[in-house]
Short mmCIF file of C-alpha atoms in Angstrom, two decimals:
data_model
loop_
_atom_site.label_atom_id
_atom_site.label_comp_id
_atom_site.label_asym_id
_atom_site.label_seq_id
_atom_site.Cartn_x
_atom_site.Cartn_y
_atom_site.Cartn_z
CA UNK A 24 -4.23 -22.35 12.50
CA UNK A 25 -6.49 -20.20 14.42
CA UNK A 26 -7.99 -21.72 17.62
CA UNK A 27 -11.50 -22.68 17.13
CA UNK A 28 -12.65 -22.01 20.67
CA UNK A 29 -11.17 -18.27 21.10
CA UNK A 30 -13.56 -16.22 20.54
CA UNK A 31 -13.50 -14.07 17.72
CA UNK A 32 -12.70 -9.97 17.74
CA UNK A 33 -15.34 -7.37 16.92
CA UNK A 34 -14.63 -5.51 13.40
CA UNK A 35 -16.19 -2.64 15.04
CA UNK A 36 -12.53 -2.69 17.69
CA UNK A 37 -10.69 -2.49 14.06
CA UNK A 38 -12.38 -0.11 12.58
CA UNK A 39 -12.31 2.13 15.11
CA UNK A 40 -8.43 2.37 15.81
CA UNK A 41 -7.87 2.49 11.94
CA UNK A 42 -10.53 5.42 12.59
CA UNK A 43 -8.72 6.90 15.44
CA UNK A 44 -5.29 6.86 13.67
CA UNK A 45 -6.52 8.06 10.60
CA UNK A 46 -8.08 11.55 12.30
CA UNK A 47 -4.96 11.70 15.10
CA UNK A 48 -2.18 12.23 11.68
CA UNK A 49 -5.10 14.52 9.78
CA UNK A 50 -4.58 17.80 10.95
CA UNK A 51 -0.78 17.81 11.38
CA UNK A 52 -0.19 16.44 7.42
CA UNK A 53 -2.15 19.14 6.60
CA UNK A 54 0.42 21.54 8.48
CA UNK A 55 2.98 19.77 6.03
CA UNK A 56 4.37 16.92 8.96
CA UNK A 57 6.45 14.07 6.78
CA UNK A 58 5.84 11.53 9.25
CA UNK A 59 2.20 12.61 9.79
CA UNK A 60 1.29 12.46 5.91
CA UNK A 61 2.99 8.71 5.72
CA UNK A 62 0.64 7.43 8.90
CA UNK A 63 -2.36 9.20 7.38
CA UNK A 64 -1.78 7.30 4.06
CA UNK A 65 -1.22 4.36 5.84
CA UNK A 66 -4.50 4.46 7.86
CA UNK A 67 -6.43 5.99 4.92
CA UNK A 68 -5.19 3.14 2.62
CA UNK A 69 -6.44 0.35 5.35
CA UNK A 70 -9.40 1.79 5.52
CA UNK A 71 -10.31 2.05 1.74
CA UNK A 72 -8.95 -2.04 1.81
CA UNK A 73 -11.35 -3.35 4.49
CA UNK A 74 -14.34 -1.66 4.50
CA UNK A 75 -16.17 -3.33 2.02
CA UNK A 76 -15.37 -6.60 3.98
CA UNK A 77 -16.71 -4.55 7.55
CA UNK A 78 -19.72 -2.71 6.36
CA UNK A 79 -23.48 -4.10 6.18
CA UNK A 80 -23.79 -2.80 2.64
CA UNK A 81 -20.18 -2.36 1.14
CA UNK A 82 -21.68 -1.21 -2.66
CA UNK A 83 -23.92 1.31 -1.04
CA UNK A 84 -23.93 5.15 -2.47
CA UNK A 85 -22.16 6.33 0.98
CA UNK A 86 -19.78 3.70 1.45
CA UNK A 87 -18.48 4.22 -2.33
CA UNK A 88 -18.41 7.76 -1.39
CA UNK A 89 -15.84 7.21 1.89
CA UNK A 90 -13.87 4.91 -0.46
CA UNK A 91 -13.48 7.89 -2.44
CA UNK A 92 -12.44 10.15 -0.06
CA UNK A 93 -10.13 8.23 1.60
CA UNK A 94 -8.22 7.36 -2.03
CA UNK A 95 -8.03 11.63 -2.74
CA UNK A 96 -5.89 11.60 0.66
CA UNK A 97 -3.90 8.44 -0.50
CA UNK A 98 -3.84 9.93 -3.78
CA UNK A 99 -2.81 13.85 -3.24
CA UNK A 100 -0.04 12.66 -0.77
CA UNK A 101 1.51 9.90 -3.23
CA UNK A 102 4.41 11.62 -4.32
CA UNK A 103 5.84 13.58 -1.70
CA UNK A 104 7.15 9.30 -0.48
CA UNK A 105 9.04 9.10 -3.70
CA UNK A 106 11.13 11.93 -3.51
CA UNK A 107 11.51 11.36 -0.28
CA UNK A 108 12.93 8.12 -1.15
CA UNK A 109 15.20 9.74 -4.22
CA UNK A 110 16.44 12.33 -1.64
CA UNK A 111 17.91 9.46 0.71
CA UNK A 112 18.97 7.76 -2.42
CA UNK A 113 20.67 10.38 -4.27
CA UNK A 114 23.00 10.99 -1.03
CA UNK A 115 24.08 7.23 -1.23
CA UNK A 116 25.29 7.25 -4.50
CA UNK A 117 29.05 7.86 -5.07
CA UNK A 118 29.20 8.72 -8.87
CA UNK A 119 28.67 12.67 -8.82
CA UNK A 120 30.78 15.42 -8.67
CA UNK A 121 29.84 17.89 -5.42
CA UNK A 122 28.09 20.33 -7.77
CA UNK A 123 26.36 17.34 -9.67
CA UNK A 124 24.89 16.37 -6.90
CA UNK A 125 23.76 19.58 -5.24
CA UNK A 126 22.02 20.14 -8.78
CA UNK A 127 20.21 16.99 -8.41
CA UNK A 128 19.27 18.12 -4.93
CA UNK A 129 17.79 21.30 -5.71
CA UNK A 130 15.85 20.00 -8.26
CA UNK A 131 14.24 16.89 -6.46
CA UNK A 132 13.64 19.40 -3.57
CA UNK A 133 11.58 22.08 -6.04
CA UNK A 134 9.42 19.18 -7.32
CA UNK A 135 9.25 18.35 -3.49
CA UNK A 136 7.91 21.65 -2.63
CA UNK A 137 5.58 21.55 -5.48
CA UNK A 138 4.08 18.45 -4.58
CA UNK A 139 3.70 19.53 -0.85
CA UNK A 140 1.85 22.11 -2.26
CA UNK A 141 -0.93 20.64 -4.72
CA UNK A 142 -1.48 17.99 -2.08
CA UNK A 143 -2.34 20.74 0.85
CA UNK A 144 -4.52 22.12 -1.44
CA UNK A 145 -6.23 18.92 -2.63
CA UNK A 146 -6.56 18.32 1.07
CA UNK A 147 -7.80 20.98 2.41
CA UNK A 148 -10.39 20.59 -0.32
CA UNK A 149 -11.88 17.63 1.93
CA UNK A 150 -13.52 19.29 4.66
CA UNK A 151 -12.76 17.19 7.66
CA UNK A 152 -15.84 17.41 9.48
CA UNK A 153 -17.70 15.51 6.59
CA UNK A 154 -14.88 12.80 6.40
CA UNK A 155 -15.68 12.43 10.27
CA UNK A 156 -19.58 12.41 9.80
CA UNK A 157 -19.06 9.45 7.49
CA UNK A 158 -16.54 7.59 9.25
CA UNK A 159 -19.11 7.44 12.50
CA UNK A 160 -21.66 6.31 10.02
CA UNK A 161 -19.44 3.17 9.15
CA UNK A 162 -18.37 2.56 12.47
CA UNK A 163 -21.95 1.91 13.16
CA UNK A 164 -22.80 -0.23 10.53
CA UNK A 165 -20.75 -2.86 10.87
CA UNK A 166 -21.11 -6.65 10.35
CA UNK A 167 -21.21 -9.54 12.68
CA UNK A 168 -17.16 -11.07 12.42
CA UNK A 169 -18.38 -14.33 10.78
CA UNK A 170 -19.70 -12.37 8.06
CA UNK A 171 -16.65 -10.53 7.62
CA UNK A 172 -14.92 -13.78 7.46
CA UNK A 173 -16.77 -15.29 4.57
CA UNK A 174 -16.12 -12.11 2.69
CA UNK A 175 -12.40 -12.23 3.13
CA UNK A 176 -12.21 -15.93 2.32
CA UNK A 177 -13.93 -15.31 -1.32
CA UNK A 178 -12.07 -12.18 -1.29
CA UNK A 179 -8.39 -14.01 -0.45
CA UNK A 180 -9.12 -17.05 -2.70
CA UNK A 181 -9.46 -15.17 -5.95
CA UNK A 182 -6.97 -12.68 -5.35
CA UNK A 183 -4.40 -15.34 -4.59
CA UNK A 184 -5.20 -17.01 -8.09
CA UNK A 185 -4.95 -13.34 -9.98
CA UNK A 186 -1.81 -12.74 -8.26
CA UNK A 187 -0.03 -16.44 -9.13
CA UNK A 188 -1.69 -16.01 -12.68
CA UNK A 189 0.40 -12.51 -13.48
CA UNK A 190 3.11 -13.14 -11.92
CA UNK A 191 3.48 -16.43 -14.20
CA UNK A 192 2.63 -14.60 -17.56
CA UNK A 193 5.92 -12.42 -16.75
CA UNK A 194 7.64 -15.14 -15.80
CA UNK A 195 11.51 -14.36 -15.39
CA UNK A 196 10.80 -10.74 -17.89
CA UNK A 197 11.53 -7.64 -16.13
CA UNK A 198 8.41 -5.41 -16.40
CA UNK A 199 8.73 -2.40 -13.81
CA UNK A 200 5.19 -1.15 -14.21
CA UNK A 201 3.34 -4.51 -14.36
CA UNK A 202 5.43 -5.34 -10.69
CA UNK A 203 4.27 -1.90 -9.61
CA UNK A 204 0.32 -2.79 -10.35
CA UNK A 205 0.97 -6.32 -8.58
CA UNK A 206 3.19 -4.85 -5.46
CA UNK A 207 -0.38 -2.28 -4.90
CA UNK A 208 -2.53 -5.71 -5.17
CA UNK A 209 -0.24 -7.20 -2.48
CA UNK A 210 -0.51 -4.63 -0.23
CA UNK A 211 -4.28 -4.21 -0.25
CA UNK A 212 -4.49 -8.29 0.23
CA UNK A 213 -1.79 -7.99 3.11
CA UNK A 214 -4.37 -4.91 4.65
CA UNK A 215 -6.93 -7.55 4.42
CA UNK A 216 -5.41 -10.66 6.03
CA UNK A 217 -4.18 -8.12 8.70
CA UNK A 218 -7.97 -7.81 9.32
CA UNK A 219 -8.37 -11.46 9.36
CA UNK A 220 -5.51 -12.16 11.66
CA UNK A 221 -7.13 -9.49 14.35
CA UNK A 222 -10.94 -11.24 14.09
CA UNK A 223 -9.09 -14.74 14.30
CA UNK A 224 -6.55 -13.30 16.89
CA UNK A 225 -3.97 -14.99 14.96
CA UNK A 226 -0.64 -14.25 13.17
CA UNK A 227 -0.56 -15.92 9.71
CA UNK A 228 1.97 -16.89 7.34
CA UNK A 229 -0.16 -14.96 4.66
CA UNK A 230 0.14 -11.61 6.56
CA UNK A 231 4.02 -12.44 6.99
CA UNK A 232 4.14 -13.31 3.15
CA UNK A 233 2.53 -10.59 2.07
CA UNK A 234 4.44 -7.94 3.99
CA UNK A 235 7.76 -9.81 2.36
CA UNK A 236 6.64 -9.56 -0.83
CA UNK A 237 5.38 -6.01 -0.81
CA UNK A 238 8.55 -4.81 0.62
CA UNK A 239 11.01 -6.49 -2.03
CA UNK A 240 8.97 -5.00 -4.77
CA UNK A 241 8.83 -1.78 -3.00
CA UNK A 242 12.77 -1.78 -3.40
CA UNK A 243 12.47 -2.88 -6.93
CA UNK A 244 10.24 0.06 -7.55
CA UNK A 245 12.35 2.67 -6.11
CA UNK A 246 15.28 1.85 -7.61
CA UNK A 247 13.82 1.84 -11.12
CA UNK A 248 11.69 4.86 -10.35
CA UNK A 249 15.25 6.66 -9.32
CA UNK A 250 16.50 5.45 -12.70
CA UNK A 251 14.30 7.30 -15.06
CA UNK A 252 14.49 10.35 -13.34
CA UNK A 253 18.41 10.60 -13.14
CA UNK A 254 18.30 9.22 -17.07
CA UNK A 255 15.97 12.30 -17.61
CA UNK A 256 18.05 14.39 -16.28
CA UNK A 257 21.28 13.60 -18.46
CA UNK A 258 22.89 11.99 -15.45
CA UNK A 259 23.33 8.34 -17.26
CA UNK A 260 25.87 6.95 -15.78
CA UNK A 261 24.40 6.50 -12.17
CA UNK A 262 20.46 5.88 -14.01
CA UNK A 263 21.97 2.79 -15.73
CA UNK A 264 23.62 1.70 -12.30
CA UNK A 265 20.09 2.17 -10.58
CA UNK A 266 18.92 0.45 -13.52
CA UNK A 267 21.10 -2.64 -12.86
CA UNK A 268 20.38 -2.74 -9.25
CA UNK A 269 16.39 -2.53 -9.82
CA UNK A 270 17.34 -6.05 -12.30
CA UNK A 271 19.37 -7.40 -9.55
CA UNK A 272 16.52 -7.07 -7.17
CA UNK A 273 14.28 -8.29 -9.25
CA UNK A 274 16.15 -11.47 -9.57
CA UNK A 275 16.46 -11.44 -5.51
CA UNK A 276 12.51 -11.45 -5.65
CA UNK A 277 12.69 -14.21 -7.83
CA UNK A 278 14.95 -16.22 -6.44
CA UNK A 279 12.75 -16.27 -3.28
CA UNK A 280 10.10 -18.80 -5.23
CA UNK A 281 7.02 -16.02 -4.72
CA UNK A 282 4.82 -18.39 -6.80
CA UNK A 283 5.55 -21.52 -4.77
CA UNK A 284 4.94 -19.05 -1.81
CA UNK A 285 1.77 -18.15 -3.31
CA UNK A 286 0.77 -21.82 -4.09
CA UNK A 287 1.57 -22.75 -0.76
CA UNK A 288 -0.89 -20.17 0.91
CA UNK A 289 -3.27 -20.70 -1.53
CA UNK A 290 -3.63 -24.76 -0.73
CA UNK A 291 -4.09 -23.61 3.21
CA UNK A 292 -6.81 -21.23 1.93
CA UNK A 293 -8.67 -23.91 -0.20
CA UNK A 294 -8.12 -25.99 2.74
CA UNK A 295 -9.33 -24.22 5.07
CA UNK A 296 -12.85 -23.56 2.80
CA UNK A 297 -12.81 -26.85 2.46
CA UNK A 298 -16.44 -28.41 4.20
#
């Protein structure tokens, strides 16, 4: 529990280093850096999450306008990760003949080079000086921390109950694309208690949850992701194996009780709305 008589952070500290990080990885992902591109998502995606629970006027014509600029840079770099990912995971996988595998290879690193290209041009579309003019425009129009607060209570209490309600419809079923939609809904409500921890100076067990649970689904994705492609490709063998290990995962993830987790956190959220 947060101490009552620390005082509270500033948004206005937050939004500025998510600000700062976001234009410091800019310019070198659009020379093509790897690393760069994966902190500008990063920063780009916290900043689309918490704005609208930082700003005076979060549905206002310029603030839905930001929002939208920051998801074309989340958005243009999104697959350049994944075969990033299918790269590294190709090379672990023992079931290919040498000239198997450097067929594989070449393709994954064509489609690489394609994507690379389609998102510099998609992001050298948005001309940085505007994103910047924006940006300052947020940064001073931001709320008082209590009012940030309430937001991400109302925010955290129904997302907690949308979350526990999907993840019971599917029950023990694997459904790869319906875990995909819930692991993005996790990370945007870990981006947000993140925010909450650094105006309560606090770390909670909802951030810690939340990270958990985004990364086991992350692995669950990436397996099964690696699966289709290799099954599209005629090599079926090592899909179905991928295939396997995405199930096993998935059983991992459900063997660590994520909706007792979730009811857990969502009782200390109720209780801590509670008058």
């Amino acid at each position: 529990m947060p101490d009552a008589n620390k005082p509270r952070r500033d948004g206005h500290r937050y939004l500025r280093t998510q600000i700062e990080q976001l234009q410091l990885h800019l310019q070198p992902a659009l020379k093509g850096s790897a690393q760069a591109i994966h902190e500008m998502r990063v920063s780009a995606r916290r900043l689309r999450a918490t704005l609208p629970f930082l700003v005076k006027d979060p549905d206002s014509r310029h603030v839905r306008q930001l929002r939208r600029m920051l998801r074309r840079l989340t958005k243009a770099s999104s697959g350049i990760r994944d075969l990033d990912v299918q790269v590294e995971m190709l090379s672990q996988l023992p079931e290919f003949s040498a000239r198997e595998r450097a067929r594989l290879v070449r393709s994954l690193r064509a489609a690489k080079q394609r994507t690379q290209q389609r998102m510099l041009r998609e992001l050298q579309s948005i001309k940085p000086s505007r994103l910047r003019q924006r940006l300052t425009r947020a940064l001073d129009n931001v709320v008082k921390a209590d009012k940030s607060l309430a937001r991400i209570q109302d925010f955290k209490s129904a997302e907690w109950n949308c979350l526990a309600g999907s993840l019971a419809k599917m029950g023990r079923r694997f459904y790869p694309d319906r875990l995909h939609t819930e692991r993005r809904r996790i990370r945007r409500m870990r981006y947000v208690a993140e925010l909450q921890d650094h105006l309560l100076r606090q770390d909670s067990t909802s951030t810690s949850t939340l990270r958990q649970m985004q990364a086991q689904l992350g692995d669950v994705h990436d397996a099964h992701v690696m699966s289709q492609w290799l099954q599209a490709r005629g090599a079926t063998q090592p899909g179905r194996l991928l295939d396997r290990r995405a199930r096993t995962l998935h059983k991992r993830w459900l063997a660590s009780h994520p909706l007792q987790r979730l009811e857990s956190e969502q009782e200390t959220i109720q209780a801590r709305r509670a008058p």
